[in-house]
């Protein structure tokens, strides 16, 4: 039985694992880099070990330092989270060699699925359909478009879509260089690119006694730069017969490698039928909360139980309802999804029913976050601020609940993709289930990424801020520090709150002042303004 567990990760997933450890009576141990010294996962653990440095290769990718941290703190197990070393067979072997429990699949299973090329051959031998592997030198115009992919790793790195043969050689070179930087392996391969395909994945659990559970599918087709930003279960594309086929294929894929633990088998579903194996993620997925919300399972607790040798029941629990997750990033979609580091002054999503756990009510909201107000969004790591998940009896209800919560969220200090997420959740094509991988190519990205606040809302917000400050703020769209409107009058101004009468309708504005900006929140939208200097 595990009594003390080291979480070899940071941020949101570290907090997620620590939360489950508390519920199981396991003492959690954190590790942290120098930029993460004040992070929440550090303060929430029983013990924390510093990994000197800032870059990932100096800290969270140091196998020797992580194993030593586990030994120094008396941990008897290691959970890798996701990302970093979670799919590194060498790390798994080092943990086991140190006499510790590895909360993950066997190292041989990780290795077997570590190369996408080898993995495709292995599952094809088990009868799972795969896309044809193409040699770049043999590609002719009739085979286009194709996808160049890194053989190792994931997360969208080392991937390029090629529609013109003239660009193939450069795409292969760039993909290989990116893969080398990200994974230390520059190997790439090519396969047909399915226009309008769906990214469908199946969550599995497997014990060491031969039982494998398929826990249904998640759709993850809405992506930027081949990285997911919205996931849901069940998929609006998958009907019961296809669900049964996907589950059977996923089960066969993991049985073929003697898998134990939680994992995800990813497929690409063709628009008019059929599906093909992409890869197996030998770890917990970022989007695991949607599966938890419809099954009631705690997948981290299941990982720990399976690492301790527990048996699964004969059948998995039934899935009910619909869950949608969005990834809230500190990034600017209108500027090539560029990360936006800086100080996060405030992060407040209203109506949250649970953190890192399944909501007790439906419709319900869950938030898994690695940051709080006052934290710095670092240039060294992924800029994800939080995952916000809605669960309800129907897809439409979950989408409506999630969009409303995000629209009303108070997020101060950094530019985020919040407005884009709200527009997507309210988009007719999304609500109709038309969510293939080309969604952001088919729909105008600048329109989707435009601020939710209207021109008048911005001006009213500037007026509210100026009234509250008794000074002035710069209206970013012109009009001076306190734009004047016919039919607008000040009703009340107390610290942090201004009420305006707008043509006989009263509207309240919440104003927060920081050194570098003034943030105004209201039903009209959220606006950040710069103080006049």
Coordinates of N, CA, C and O in Angstrom, one line a residue, residues 278-441:
X278 N -4.3 6.4 -34.2 CA -3.3 7.4 -34.2 C -2.2 7.1 -33.3 O -1.0 7.0 -33.6
X279 N -2.5 6.9 -32.0 CA -1.4 6.7 -31.0 C -2.1 6.3 -29.7 O -3.3 6.4 -29.5
X280 N -1.3 5.8 -28.8 CA -1.8 5.5 -27.4 C -1.0 6.4 -26.4 O 0.2 6.4 -26.5
X281 N -1.7 7.2 -25.7 CA -1.1 8.0 -24.7 C -1.0 7.2 -23.4 O -2.0 6.9 -22.7
X282 N 0.2 6.9 -23.0 CA 0.5 6.0 -21.9 C 0.5 6.8 -20.6 O 1.5 6.7 -19.8
X283 N -0.5 7.5 -20.3 CA -0.6 8.4 -19.2 C -2.0 8.9 -19.0 O -2.9 8.6 -19.8
X284 N -2.2 9.7 -18.0 CA -3.4 10.4 -17.8 C -3.5 11.6 -18.8 O -2.5 12.2 -19.0
X285 N -4.7 11.9 -19.3 CA -4.8 12.9 -20.3 C -5.3 14.2 -19.6 O -6.0 14.2 -18.6
X286 N -4.9 15.4 -20.2 CA -5.4 16.6 -19.7 C -6.9 16.7 -19.5 O -7.5 17.2 -18.6
X287 N -7.6 16.0 -20.5 CA -9.1 16.1 -20.6 C -9.8 15.0 -19.8 O -11.0 14.8 -19.9
X288 N -9.1 14.3 -18.9 CA -9.7 13.2 -18.1 C -10.9 13.7 -17.3 O -11.8 12.9 -17.0
X289 N -11.0 15.0 -16.9 CA -12.2 15.3 -16.0 C -13.6 15.1 -16.7 O -14.5 14.8 -16.0
X290 N -13.6 15.2 -18.0 CA -15.0 15.0 -18.6 C -15.4 13.6 -18.5 O -16.6 13.3 -18.3
X291 N -14.5 12.6 -18.6 CA -14.8 11.2 -18.3 C -15.2 11.0 -16.9 O -16.2 10.3 -16.6
X292 N -14.5 11.6 -16.0 CA -14.9 11.5 -14.5 C -16.3 12.1 -14.3 O -17.0 11.5 -13.5
X293 N -16.6 13.2 -14.9 CA -17.9 13.8 -14.7 C -19.1 13.0 -15.1 O -20.2 13.2 -14.6
X294 N -18.9 12.1 -16.2 CA -20.1 11.3 -16.6 C -20.1 9.9 -16.0 O -21.1 9.2 -16.1
X295 N -18.9 9.5 -15.5 CA -18.9 8.1 -14.9 C -18.9 8.2 -13.4 O -19.1 7.1 -12.7
X296 N -18.5 9.3 -12.8 CA -18.4 9.4 -11.3 C -17.1 8.8 -10.8 O -16.8 8.8 -9.6
X297 N -16.2 8.4 -11.7 CA -14.9 7.8 -11.2 C -13.9 8.9 -10.9 O -14.0 10.1 -11.4
X298 N -12.9 8.6 -10.0 CA -11.7 9.4 -9.8 C -10.6 8.6 -10.5 O -10.1 7.6 -10.0
X299 N -10.2 9.1 -11.7 CA -9.2 8.4 -12.5 C -7.8 8.3 -11.8 O -7.1 7.4 -12.0
X300 N -7.5 9.4 -11.1 CA -6.2 9.3 -10.4 C -6.2 8.3 -9.2 O -5.3 7.5 -9.1
X301 N -7.4 8.2 -8.5 CA -7.5 7.2 -7.5 C -7.4 5.8 -8.1 O -6.8 4.9 -7.6
X302 N -8.0 5.6 -9.3 CA -8.0 4.3 -10.0 C -6.5 4.0 -10.4 O -6.1 2.9 -10.3
X303 N -5.8 5.0 -10.9 CA -4.4 4.8 -11.2 C -3.6 4.3 -10.0 O -2.8 3.3 -10.1
X304 N -3.8 4.9 -8.8 CA -3.1 4.5 -7.6 C -3.5 3.1 -7.2 O -2.7 2.2 -6.9
X305 N -4.8 2.8 -7.3 CA -5.3 1.5 -6.9 C -4.7 0.4 -7.8 O -4.3 -0.7 -7.3
X306 N -4.7 0.7 -9.1 CA -4.1 -0.3 -10.1 C -2.6 -0.5 -9.8 O -2.1 -1.6 -10.0
X307 N -1.9 0.6 -9.5 CA -0.5 0.5 -9.2 C -0.3 -0.4 -7.9 O 0.8 -1.0 -7.8
X308 N -1.2 -0.4 -7.0 CA -1.1 -1.2 -5.8 C -1.6 -2.7 -6.1 O -1.5 -3.5 -5.2
X309 N -2.0 -3.0 -7.3 CA -2.4 -4.3 -7.7 C -3.9 -4.7 -7.6 O -4.2 -5.8 -7.7
X310 N -4.7 -3.6 -7.4 CA -6.2 -3.9 -7.3 C -6.8 -4.5 -8.6 O -6.2 -4.3 -9.6
X311 N -7.9 -5.1 -8.4 CA -8.7 -5.6 -9.5 C -9.8 -4.7 -9.9 O -10.5 -4.1 -9.0
X312 N -10.0 -4.6 -11.2 CA -11.2 -3.9 -11.7 C -12.4 -4.8 -11.6 O -12.3 -6.1 -11.6
X313 N -13.6 -4.2 -11.5 CA -14.8 -5.1 -11.6 C -15.0 -5.6 -13.0 O -14.3 -5.3 -13.9
X314 N -16.0 -6.5 -13.1 CA -16.3 -7.1 -14.4 C -16.7 -6.1 -15.4 O -16.3 -6.2 -16.6
X315 N -17.4 -5.1 -15.0 CA -17.9 -4.1 -16.0 C -17.7 -2.6 -15.4 O -17.8 -2.4 -14.2
X316 N -17.4 -1.7 -16.3 CA -17.2 -0.3 -15.9 C -18.5 0.3 -15.5 O -19.6 -0.1 -15.9
X317 N -18.5 1.4 -14.7 CA -19.7 2.1 -14.4 C -20.3 2.7 -15.6 O -19.6 3.1 -16.6
X318 N -21.6 2.9 -15.7 CA -22.3 3.5 -16.9 C -22.0 5.0 -17.0 O -21.8 5.6 -15.9
X319 N -21.9 5.5 -18.2 CA -21.7 6.9 -18.3 C -23.1 7.6 -18.6 O -23.9 7.1 -19.4
X320 N -23.4 8.7 -17.9 CA -24.6 9.4 -18.0 C -24.4 10.9 -18.2 O -23.5 11.4 -17.6
X321 N -25.2 11.5 -19.0 CA -25.1 13.0 -19.2 C -24.0 13.4 -20.2 O -23.5 12.5 -21.0
X322 N -23.7 14.6 -20.2 CA -22.7 15.2 -21.2 C -21.8 16.1 -20.4 O -22.2 16.9 -19.6
X323 N -20.5 16.1 -20.7 CA -19.5 17.0 -20.1 C -18.7 17.6 -21.2 O -18.3 17.0 -22.2
X324 N -18.4 18.9 -21.0 CA -17.5 19.7 -21.9 C -16.5 20.4 -21.1 O -16.7 21.0 -20.1
X325 N -15.2 20.3 -21.6 CA -14.1 21.0 -20.9 C -13.5 21.9 -21.9 O -13.3 21.6 -23.1
X326 N -13.1 23.1 -21.4 CA -12.3 24.1 -22.2 C -11.0 24.3 -21.4 O -11.0 24.3 -20.2
X327 N -10.0 24.6 -22.2 CA -8.7 24.9 -21.6 C -8.5 26.5 -21.7 O -8.4 27.0 -22.8
X328 N -8.5 27.1 -20.6 CA -8.3 28.5 -20.5 C -6.8 28.9 -20.5 O -6.1 28.5 -19.6
X329 N -6.3 29.5 -21.6 CA -4.9 29.8 -21.8 C -4.6 31.3 -21.7 O -5.4 32.1 -22.1
X330 N -3.5 31.6 -21.2 CA -2.9 33.0 -21.3 C -2.3 33.1 -22.6 O -1.0 32.9 -22.7
X331 N -3.1 33.3 -23.6 CA -2.6 33.4 -25.0 C -3.5 34.3 -25.8 O -4.7 34.6 -25.4
X332 N -3.0 34.8 -26.9 CA -3.8 35.7 -27.8 C -4.1 35.0 -29.1 O -3.2 35.0 -29.9
X333 N -5.3 34.5 -29.3 CA -5.7 33.8 -30.5 C -5.5 34.7 -31.7 O -5.2 34.2 -32.8
X334 N -5.8 36.0 -31.6 CA -5.7 36.9 -32.7 C -4.3 37.2 -33.1 O -4.1 37.8 -34.2
X335 N -3.3 36.8 -32.3 CA -1.9 37.0 -32.7 C -1.1 35.7 -32.8 O -0.1 35.5 -32.1
X336 N -1.7 34.7 -33.5 CA -1.1 33.5 -33.7 C -1.0 32.6 -32.5 O -0.1 31.8 -32.3
X337 N -2.0 32.8 -31.5 CA -2.0 32.0 -30.3 C -0.8 32.3 -29.4 O -0.4 31.4 -28.7
X338 N -0.2 33.4 -29.5 CA 1.0 33.7 -28.8 C 0.8 33.7 -27.3 O -0.1 34.4 -26.8
X339 N 1.7 33.0 -26.5 CA 1.5 33.0 -25.1 C 1.7 34.5 -24.5 O 2.3 35.3 -25.1
X340 N 1.0 34.7 -23.4 CA 0.9 36.0 -22.8 C 1.4 35.9 -21.3 O 0.6 35.9 -20.4
X341 N 2.7 35.9 -21.1 CA 3.2 35.8 -19.7 C 2.9 37.1 -19.0 O 2.7 38.2 -19.6
X342 N 3.0 37.1 -17.7 CA 2.8 38.3 -16.9 C 2.1 37.9 -15.6 O 2.0 36.8 -15.2
X343 N 1.7 39.0 -14.9 CA 1.0 38.8 -13.6 C -0.5 38.5 -13.8 O -1.2 39.4 -14.4
X344 N -0.9 37.4 -13.2 CA -2.4 37.2 -13.2 C -2.9 37.8 -11.9 O -2.8 37.2 -10.9
X345 N -3.6 38.9 -12.0 CA -4.0 39.6 -10.8 C -5.2 38.9 -10.2 O -5.4 38.8 -9.0
X346 N -6.1 38.3 -11.1 CA -7.3 37.7 -10.6 C -7.8 36.6 -11.6 O -7.7 36.8 -12.8
X347 N -8.3 35.5 -11.0 CA -8.9 34.5 -11.8 C -10.1 34.0 -11.0 O -10.0 33.3 -10.0
X348 N -11.3 34.4 -11.4 CA -12.5 34.0 -10.6 C -13.6 33.7 -11.6 O -14.1 34.5 -12.4
X349 N -14.0 32.4 -11.7 CA -15.1 31.9 -12.5 C -16.3 31.7 -11.6 O -16.2 30.8 -10.7
X350 N -17.4 32.4 -11.8 CA -18.5 32.2 -10.9 C -19.2 30.9 -11.0 O -19.2 30.3 -12.1
X351 N -19.8 30.5 -9.9 CA -20.7 29.3 -10.0 C -20.0 28.0 -9.9 O -20.6 26.9 -10.2
X352 N -18.7 27.9 -9.6 CA -18.0 26.7 -9.5 C -18.5 25.8 -8.4 O -18.6 26.2 -7.2
X353 N -18.9 24.6 -8.7 CA -19.4 23.6 -7.7 C -18.4 22.7 -7.1 O -18.6 22.1 -6.1
X354 N -17.3 22.5 -7.8 CA -16.2 21.6 -7.3 C -14.9 21.9 -8.0 O -14.8 22.4 -9.1
X355 N -13.8 21.7 -7.2 CA -12.5 21.8 -7.7 C -11.8 20.5 -7.7 O -11.8 19.8 -6.7
X356 N -11.3 20.0 -8.8 CA -10.6 18.8 -9.0 C -11.5 17.6 -8.6 O -11.0 16.5 -8.1
X357 N -12.8 17.7 -8.7 CA -13.7 16.6 -8.3 C -15.0 16.7 -9.1 O -15.3 17.8 -9.7
X358 N -15.7 15.7 -9.1 CA -17.0 15.6 -9.9 C -18.0 16.4 -9.1 O -18.2 16.2 -7.9
X359 N -18.7 17.4 -9.8 CA -19.7 18.2 -9.1 C -20.8 17.3 -8.6 O -21.2 16.3 -9.2
X360 N -21.4 17.6 -7.4 CA -22.4 16.9 -6.8 C -23.8 17.2 -7.4 O -24.8 16.5 -7.1
X361 N -23.9 18.2 -8.2 CA -25.1 18.6 -8.8 C -25.0 18.6 -10.3 O -23.9 18.7 -10.9
X362 N -26.2 18.6 -11.0 CA -26.3 18.7 -12.4 C -27.4 19.7 -12.8 O -28.5 19.5 -12.2
X363 N -27.2 20.7 -13.6 CA -25.9 21.0 -14.2 C -24.9 21.5 -13.2 O -25.3 22.1 -12.2
X364 N -23.6 21.2 -13.4 CA -22.6 21.5 -12.4 C -21.3 22.0 -13.1 O -21.1 21.7 -14.3
X365 N -20.6 22.8 -12.4 CA -19.3 23.3 -12.9 C -18.1 22.9 -12.1 O -18.2 22.9 -10.9
X366 N -17.1 22.5 -12.8 CA -15.8 22.1 -12.1 C -14.7 22.9 -12.6 O -14.7 23.3 -13.8
X367 N -13.7 23.2 -11.8 CA -12.5 24.0 -12.2 C -11.3 23.3 -11.7 O -11.2 23.1 -10.5
X368 N -10.4 23.0 -12.5 CA -9.1 22.5 -12.2 C -8.0 23.5 -12.6 O -7.9 23.8 -13.8
X369 N -7.4 24.2 -11.7 CA -6.5 25.3 -12.0 C -5.2 25.1 -11.2 O -5.1 24.6 -10.1
X370 N -4.1 25.6 -11.9 CA -2.8 25.5 -11.2 C -2.4 26.9 -10.7 O -1.3 27.0 -10.1
X371 N -3.2 27.9 -10.9 CA -2.8 29.3 -10.5 C -3.9 30.0 -9.8 O -5.1 29.6 -9.9
X372 N -3.6 31.0 -9.1 CA -4.6 31.9 -8.4 C -4.1 33.3 -8.6 O -3.0 33.6 -9.1
X373 N -5.0 34.3 -8.2 CA -4.7 35.7 -8.3 C -3.4 36.0 -7.7 O -3.1 35.6 -6.5
X374 N -2.5 36.8 -8.4 CA -1.2 37.2 -7.9 C -0.1 36.3 -8.4 O 1.1 36.7 -8.2
X375 N -0.4 35.2 -9.0 CA 0.6 34.3 -9.6 C 1.2 34.9 -10.9 O 0.5 35.6 -11.6
X376 N 2.4 34.5 -11.2 CA 3.1 34.9 -12.4 C 2.9 33.8 -13.4 O 3.1 32.6 -13.1
X377 N 2.4 34.2 -14.6 CA 2.4 33.2 -15.7 C 3.8 33.2 -16.4 O 4.2 34.2 -17.0
X378 N 4.5 32.1 -16.2 CA 5.9 32.1 -16.6 C 6.1 31.8 -18.1 O 5.3 31.1 -18.7
X379 N 7.2 32.3 -18.6 CA 7.6 32.1 -20.0 C 8.2 30.6 -20.1 O 8.3 30.2 -21.2
X380 N 8.5 30.0 -19.0 CA 9.1 28.7 -19.1 C 8.2 27.5 -19.3 O 8.7 26.4 -19.7
X381 N 6.9 27.7 -19.0 CA 6.0 26.5 -19.1 C 4.7 26.8 -19.9 O 4.5 28.0 -20.3
X382 N 4.0 25.8 -20.1 CA 2.7 25.9 -20.8 C 1.8 27.0 -20.2 O 1.7 27.0 -18.9
X383 N 1.2 27.9 -21.0 CA 0.4 29.0 -20.4 C -1.0 28.6 -20.0 O -1.8 29.6 -19.9
X384 N -1.3 27.4 -19.8 CA -2.7 27.0 -19.4 C -3.0 27.5 -18.0 O -2.2 27.2 -17.0
X385 N -4.0 28.3 -17.8 CA -4.4 28.8 -16.5 C -5.3 27.8 -15.7 O -5.2 27.6 -14.5
X386 N -6.3 27.3 -16.5 CA -7.3 26.4 -15.8 C -8.0 25.6 -16.8 O -8.1 25.9 -18.0
X387 N -8.6 24.5 -16.4 CA -9.6 23.8 -17.1 C -11.0 24.0 -16.5 O -11.1 23.8 -15.3
X388 N -12.0 24.4 -17.3 CA -13.3 24.6 -16.7 C -14.2 23.6 -17.4 O -14.2 23.5 -18.6
X389 N -15.0 22.9 -16.6 CA -15.7 21.8 -17.1 C -17.2 21.9 -16.7 O -17.5 22.2 -15.5
X390 N -18.1 21.7 -17.6 CA -19.5 21.7 -17.3 C -20.1 20.3 -17.5 O -19.7 19.7 -18.5
X391 N -20.9 19.9 -16.6 CA -21.6 18.6 -16.8 C -23.1 18.8 -16.6 O -23.5 19.5 -15.8
X392 N -23.9 18.2 -17.5 CA -25.3 18.4 -17.5 C -26.0 17.1 -18.1 O -25.3 16.2 -18.6
X393 N -27.3 17.2 -18.1 CA -28.0 16.0 -18.7 C -28.0 16.0 -20.2 O -28.2 15.0 -20.9
X394 N -27.7 17.2 -20.8 CA -27.7 17.3 -22.3 C -26.5 18.1 -22.7 O -26.0 18.9 -22.0
X395 N -26.1 18.0 -24.0 CA -25.0 18.7 -24.5 C -25.3 20.2 -24.6 O -24.5 21.0 -24.2
X396 N -26.5 20.6 -25.1 CA -26.9 22.0 -25.2 C -26.8 22.6 -23.8 O -26.4 23.8 -23.6
X397 N -27.3 21.9 -22.8 CA -27.3 22.5 -21.4 C -25.9 22.7 -20.9 O -25.6 23.7 -20.3
X398 N -25.0 21.7 -21.2 CA -23.6 21.9 -20.7 C -22.9 23.0 -21.4 O -22.2 23.8 -20.8
X399 N -23.2 23.2 -22.7 CA -22.5 24.3 -23.5 C -23.0 25.6 -23.0 O -22.2 26.6 -22.8
X400 N -24.3 25.7 -22.7 CA -24.9 27.0 -22.3 C -24.3 27.4 -20.9 O -24.0 28.5 -20.6
X401 N -24.3 26.4 -20.0 CA -23.8 26.7 -18.6 C -22.3 27.1 -18.7 O -21.9 28.0 -17.9
X402 N -21.5 26.4 -19.5 CA -20.1 26.7 -19.5 C -19.9 28.1 -20.2 O -19.0 28.8 -19.7
X403 N -20.6 28.4 -21.2 CA -20.4 29.7 -21.9 C -20.8 30.8 -20.9 O -20.1 31.8 -20.9
X404 N -21.8 30.7 -20.2 CA -22.3 31.7 -19.3 C -21.2 31.9 -18.2 O -20.9 33.1 -17.8
X405 N -20.7 30.9 -17.6 CA -19.7 31.0 -16.6 C -18.4 31.7 -17.1 O -17.9 32.6 -16.4
X406 N -18.0 31.3 -18.3 CA -16.8 31.9 -18.8 C -17.0 33.4 -19.1 O -16.1 34.2 -18.9
X407 N -18.2 33.7 -19.7 CA -18.5 35.1 -20.0 C -18.5 36.0 -18.8 O -18.1 37.2 -18.9
X408 N -18.9 35.5 -17.7 CA -19.0 36.2 -16.4 C -17.7 36.2 -15.6 O -17.6 36.8 -14.5
X409 N -16.7 35.4 -16.1 CA -15.5 35.3 -15.3 C -14.7 36.6 -15.2 O -14.6 37.4 -16.1
X410 N -14.1 36.8 -14.0 CA -13.2 37.9 -13.8 C -11.7 37.4 -14.0 O -11.2 36.6 -13.1
X411 N -11.1 37.8 -15.1 CA -9.7 37.4 -15.4 C -9.0 38.7 -15.6 O -9.2 39.4 -16.6
X412 N -8.1 39.0 -14.7 CA -7.4 40.3 -14.7 C -5.9 40.1 -14.9 O -5.3 39.3 -14.2
X413 N -5.3 40.9 -15.8 CA -3.8 40.9 -15.8 C -3.2 40.4 -17.1 O -2.1 40.9 -17.5
X414 N -3.8 39.3 -17.7 CA -3.2 38.8 -18.9 C -4.3 38.5 -19.9 O -5.4 38.3 -19.6
X415 N -3.9 38.6 -21.2 CA -4.8 38.3 -22.3 C -5.0 36.8 -22.3 O -4.1 36.0 -22.1
X416 N -6.3 36.4 -22.5 CA -6.6 35.0 -22.5 C -7.4 34.6 -23.8 O -7.9 35.5 -24.5
X417 N -7.7 33.4 -24.0 CA -8.5 32.9 -25.0 C -10.0 32.8 -24.6 O -10.8 32.1 -25.3
X418 N -10.4 33.4 -23.5 CA -11.7 33.3 -22.9 C -12.8 33.7 -23.9 O -13.8 32.9 -24.1
X419 N -12.6 34.8 -24.6 CA -13.7 35.3 -25.5 C -13.9 34.3 -26.6 O -15.0 34.1 -27.1
X420 N -12.8 33.8 -27.2 CA -12.9 32.8 -28.2 C -13.6 31.6 -27.8 O -14.5 31.0 -28.5
X421 N -13.4 31.1 -26.6 CA -14.0 29.9 -26.0 C -15.5 30.1 -25.9 O -16.4 29.3 -26.3
X422 N -15.9 31.3 -25.4 CA -17.4 31.6 -25.3 C -18.0 31.6 -26.7 O -19.1 31.1 -26.9
X423 N -17.4 32.3 -27.6 CA -18.0 32.3 -29.0 C -18.1 31.0 -29.6 O -19.1 30.7 -30.3
X424 N -17.1 30.1 -29.4 CA -17.2 28.7 -29.9 C -18.4 28.0 -29.3 O -19.1 27.3 -30.0
X425 N -18.5 28.1 -28.0 CA -19.6 27.4 -27.3 C -20.9 27.8 -27.7 O -21.9 27.1 -27.6
X426 N -21.0 29.0 -28.2 CA -22.3 29.6 -28.6 C -22.5 29.6 -30.1 O -23.5 30.0 -30.6
X427 N -21.5 29.0 -30.8 CA -21.6 29.1 -32.3 C -22.6 28.0 -32.8 O -22.6 26.9 -32.3
X428 N -23.4 28.4 -33.8 CA -24.4 27.4 -34.3 C -23.7 26.1 -34.8 O -24.3 25.1 -34.7
X429 N -22.5 26.2 -35.5 CA -21.9 25.0 -36.0 C -21.5 24.1 -34.8 O -21.6 22.9 -34.9
X430 N -21.0 24.7 -33.7 CA -20.6 23.9 -32.6 C -21.9 23.2 -32.0 O -21.9 22.0 -31.7
X431 N -22.9 24.0 -31.8 CA -24.1 23.4 -31.2 C -24.7 22.4 -32.1 O -25.4 21.5 -31.5
X432 N -24.5 22.4 -33.4 CA -25.0 21.4 -34.3 C -24.1 20.2 -34.3 O -24.3 19.2 -35.1
X433 N -23.0 20.2 -33.6 CA -22.1 19.1 -33.5 C -21.1 19.0 -34.7 O -20.4 18.0 -34.9
X434 N -20.9 20.1 -35.4 CA -20.0 20.2 -36.6 C -18.6 20.6 -36.1 O -18.2 21.7 -36.3
X435 N -18.0 19.7 -35.4 CA -16.7 20.0 -34.7 C -15.5 19.2 -35.2 O -14.8 18.6 -34.4
X436 N -15.3 19.2 -36.5 CA -14.1 18.5 -37.0 C -12.9 19.3 -36.8 O -12.9 20.4 -36.3
X437 N -11.7 18.7 -37.2 CA -10.4 19.3 -36.9 C -10.2 20.6 -37.7 O -9.2 21.3 -37.5
X438 N -11.1 20.8 -38.7 CA -10.9 22.0 -39.6 C -11.8 23.2 -39.1 O -12.0 24.1 -39.8
X439 N -12.3 23.1 -37.9 CA -13.3 24.1 -37.4 C -12.7 25.5 -37.5 O -13.4 26.5 -38.0
X440 N -11.5 25.7 -37.1 CA -10.9 27.1 -37.1 C -10.4 27.5 -38.5 O -10.1 28.7 -38.7
X441 N -10.3 26.6 -39.4 CA -10.1 27.0 -40.8 C -11.3 27.3 -41.5 O -11.4 28.2 -42.4

